PDB file of C-alpha atoms in Angstrom:
ATOM      1  CA  MET A   1       2.491 -12.670  -1.549  1.00 51.00           C
ATOM      2  CA  GLY A   2       2.686 -15.848   0.436  1.00 62.00           C
ATOM      3  CA  GLU A   3       6.353 -16.710   0.991  1.00 75.00           C
ATOM      4  CA  PRO A   4       9.332 -14.458   1.853  1.00 77.00           C
ATOM      5  CA  THR A   5      11.105 -15.487  -1.371  1.00 83.00           C
ATOM      6  CA  ASP A   6       8.043 -14.320  -3.344  1.00 83.00           C
ATOM      7  CA  CYS A   7       8.363 -10.900  -1.703  1.00 85.00           C
ATOM      8  CA  ALA A   8      12.078 -10.682  -2.451  1.00 84.00           C
ATOM      9  CA  ILE A   9      11.464 -11.362  -6.153  1.00 86.00           C
ATOM     10  CA  PHE A  10       8.515  -8.949  -6.240  1.00 87.00           C
ATOM     11  CA  MET A  11      10.438  -6.138  -4.507  1.00 90.00           C
ATOM     12  CA  ASN A  12      13.440  -6.412  -6.854  1.00 90.00           C
ATOM     13  CA  SER A  13      11.408  -4.582  -9.506  1.00 90.00           C
ATOM     14  CA  ALA A  14       9.265  -2.388  -7.212  1.00 93.00           C
ATOM     15  CA  ASP A  15       9.118   1.322  -7.962  1.00 94.00           C
ATOM     16  CA  GLY A  16       6.567   3.876  -6.874  1.00 96.00           C
ATOM     17  CA  SER A  17       5.743   7.315  -5.604  1.00 96.00           C
ATOM     18  CA  ALA A  18       3.214   9.206  -3.524  1.00 97.00           C
ATOM     19  CA  VAL A  19       2.547  12.920  -3.975  1.00 97.00           C
ATOM     20  CA  LEU A  20       0.527  14.905  -1.434  1.00 97.00           C
ATOM     21  CA  ASP A  21      -0.566  18.384  -2.525  1.00 97.00           C
ATOM     22  CA  GLY A  22       2.232  18.513  -5.111  1.00 97.00           C
ATOM     23  CA  GLU A  23       4.980  17.397  -2.700  1.00 96.00           C
ATOM     24  CA  GLU A  24       6.526  13.930  -2.863  1.00 96.00           C
ATOM     25  CA  VAL A  25       6.127  11.852   0.302  1.00 95.00           C
ATOM     26  CA  ASP A  26       9.055   9.611   1.274  1.00 94.00           C
ATOM     27  CA  SER A  27       8.286   5.916   1.130  1.00 92.00           C
ATOM     28  CA  GLU A  28       9.504   3.033   3.251  1.00 92.00           C
ATOM     29  CA  THR A  29      10.284  -0.354   1.772  1.00 89.00           C
ATOM     30  CA  SER A  30       9.043  -3.503   3.456  1.00 87.00           C
ATOM     31  CA  ARG A  31      10.828  -6.492   1.946  1.00 84.00           C
ATOM     32  CA  GLY A  32       8.739  -9.082   3.712  1.00 85.00           C
ATOM     33  CA  GLU A  33       7.332  -9.571   7.147  1.00 85.00           C
ATOM     34  CA  SER A  34       4.843 -11.990   8.586  1.00 88.00           C
ATOM     35  CA  ILE A  35       1.321 -10.566   8.868  1.00 88.00           C
ATOM     36  CA  SER A  36      -1.893 -12.049  10.213  1.00 89.00           C
ATOM     37  CA  VAL A  37      -5.089 -11.422   8.233  1.00 87.00           C
ATOM     38  CA  GLN A  38      -8.696 -11.850   9.370  1.00 91.00           C
ATOM     39  CA  SER A  39     -10.763 -12.549   6.256  1.00 90.00           C
ATOM     40  CA  VAL A  40     -14.510 -12.461   5.685  1.00 92.00           C
ATOM     41  CA  ALA A  41     -16.671 -14.859   3.705  1.00 91.00           C
ATOM     42  CA  LEU A  42     -16.669 -14.368  -0.091  1.00 91.00           C
ATOM     43  CA  ASN A  43     -13.525 -12.198  -0.056  1.00 86.00           C
ATOM     44  CA  PRO A  44     -11.564 -12.209  -3.352  1.00 85.00           C
ATOM     45  CA  VAL A  45      -8.365 -13.669  -1.834  1.00 77.00           C
ATOM     46  CA  THR A  46      -9.472 -16.824  -0.022  1.00 81.00           C
ATOM     47  CA  GLY A  47     -13.244 -16.890  -0.554  1.00 87.00           C
ATOM     48  CA  THR A  48     -13.807 -17.923   3.072  1.00 88.00           C
ATOM     49  CA  ASP A  49     -13.777 -16.340   6.488  1.00 91.00           C
ATOM     50  CA  GLY A  50     -11.035 -17.053   9.001  1.00 90.00           C
ATOM     51  CA  ARG A  51      -7.554 -16.037  10.019  1.00 90.00           C
ATOM     52  CA  PHE A  52      -4.394 -16.816   8.067  1.00 86.00           C
ATOM     53  CA  THR A  53      -0.756 -15.779   8.134  1.00 86.00           C
ATOM     54  CA  THR A  54       1.097 -14.601   5.047  1.00 85.00           C
ATOM     55  CA  THR A  55       4.052 -12.432   4.091  1.00 86.00           C
ATOM     56  CA  GLY A  56       3.498  -8.759   3.285  1.00 85.00           C
ATOM     57  CA  CYS A  57       5.821  -6.484   1.350  1.00 88.00           C
ATOM     58  CA  GLY A  58       5.662  -3.270  -0.607  1.00 89.00           C
ATOM     59  CA  LEU A  59       6.347   0.430  -0.641  1.00 92.00           C
ATOM     60  CA  TRP A  60       4.527   2.259   2.151  1.00 91.00           C
ATOM     61  CA  VAL A  61       4.021   5.924   3.009  1.00 93.00           C
ATOM     62  CA  GLN A  62       2.903   7.581   6.203  1.00 93.00           C
ATOM     63  CA  LEU A  63       1.160  10.904   5.717  1.00 92.00           C
ATOM     64  CA  PRO A  64       1.686  13.835   8.052  1.00 88.00           C
ATOM     65  CA  PRO A  65      -1.371  15.229   9.872  1.00 92.00           C
ATOM     66  CA  LEU A  66      -3.391  17.162   7.313  1.00 95.00           C
ATOM     67  CA  LYS A  67      -4.703  20.683   7.911  1.00 95.00           C
ATOM     68  CA  PRO A  68      -8.423  21.271   7.434  1.00 96.00           C
ATOM     69  CA  GLY A  69      -9.371  21.766   3.801  1.00 97.00           C
ATOM     70  CA  ASN A  70      -9.000  19.977   0.478  1.00 98.00           C
ATOM     71  CA  HIS A  71      -5.988  17.848  -0.409  1.00 98.00           C
ATOM     72  CA  THR A  72      -4.886  15.617  -3.274  1.00 98.00           C
ATOM     73  CA  LEU A  73      -2.941  12.388  -2.946  1.00 97.00           C
ATOM     74  CA  THR A  74      -1.540  10.605  -5.983  1.00 98.00           C
ATOM     75  CA  ILE A  75      -0.115   7.090  -5.680  1.00 97.00           C
ATOM     76  CA  ARG A  76       1.735   5.333  -8.503  1.00 97.00           C
ATOM     77  CA  GLY A  77       3.474   1.984  -8.206  1.00 95.00           C
ATOM     78  CA  ARG A  78       4.633  -0.951 -10.245  1.00 94.00           C
ATOM     79  CA  ALA A  79       6.354  -4.289  -9.687  1.00 91.00           C
ATOM     80  CA  ARG A  80       6.488  -7.128 -12.176  1.00 88.00           C
ATOM     81  CA  ASP A  81       2.929  -7.554 -13.544  1.00 90.00           C
ATOM     82  CA  PHE A  82       1.250  -5.534 -10.745  1.00 89.00           C
ATOM     83  CA  ALA A  83       0.488  -1.814 -11.008  1.00 94.00           C
ATOM     84  CA  VAL A  84      -1.289   0.784  -8.889  1.00 94.00           C
ATOM     85  CA  ASP A  85      -2.476   4.135 -10.227  1.00 96.00           C
ATOM     86  CA  VAL A  86      -4.734   5.982  -7.762  1.00 96.00           C
ATOM     87  CA  ASP A  87      -5.798   9.627  -7.327  1.00 98.00           C
ATOM     88  CA  TYR A  88      -7.504  10.660  -4.090  1.00 97.00           C
ATOM     89  CA  SER A  89      -9.362  13.868  -3.322  1.00 98.00           C
ATOM     90  CA  LEU A  90      -9.330  14.287   0.460  1.00 97.00           C
ATOM     91  CA  THR A  91     -11.360  16.713   2.552  1.00 97.00           C
ATOM     92  CA  VAL A  92     -10.329  17.271   6.154  1.00 97.00           C
ATOM     93  CA  GLY A  93     -12.876  18.917   8.431  1.00 95.00           C
ATOM     94  CA  THR A  94     -12.306  20.873  11.606  1.00 88.00           C
ATOM     95  CA  ALA A  95     -12.648  19.217  14.978  1.00 73.00           C
TER      96      ALA A  95
END
């Protein structure tokens, strides 16, 4: 995002959901906080390695501990010209 005002504009239109095994997971909204990122050479954001500080925002979910077995996680989100549409098949083994 870059600047806190960029996050505020982005989050005004943010909408999304996460569904774990058919049950919606509550999301938390982060409207902008300073984050430090360690990048690697040739990454698609900066192209170089090094550390930089930026502002992060978005809709976030925290999953409960999953029981052993197969699970599905569906994530859908949209804000302005950005969209996420991801389906995960998760397998949790026994310890």
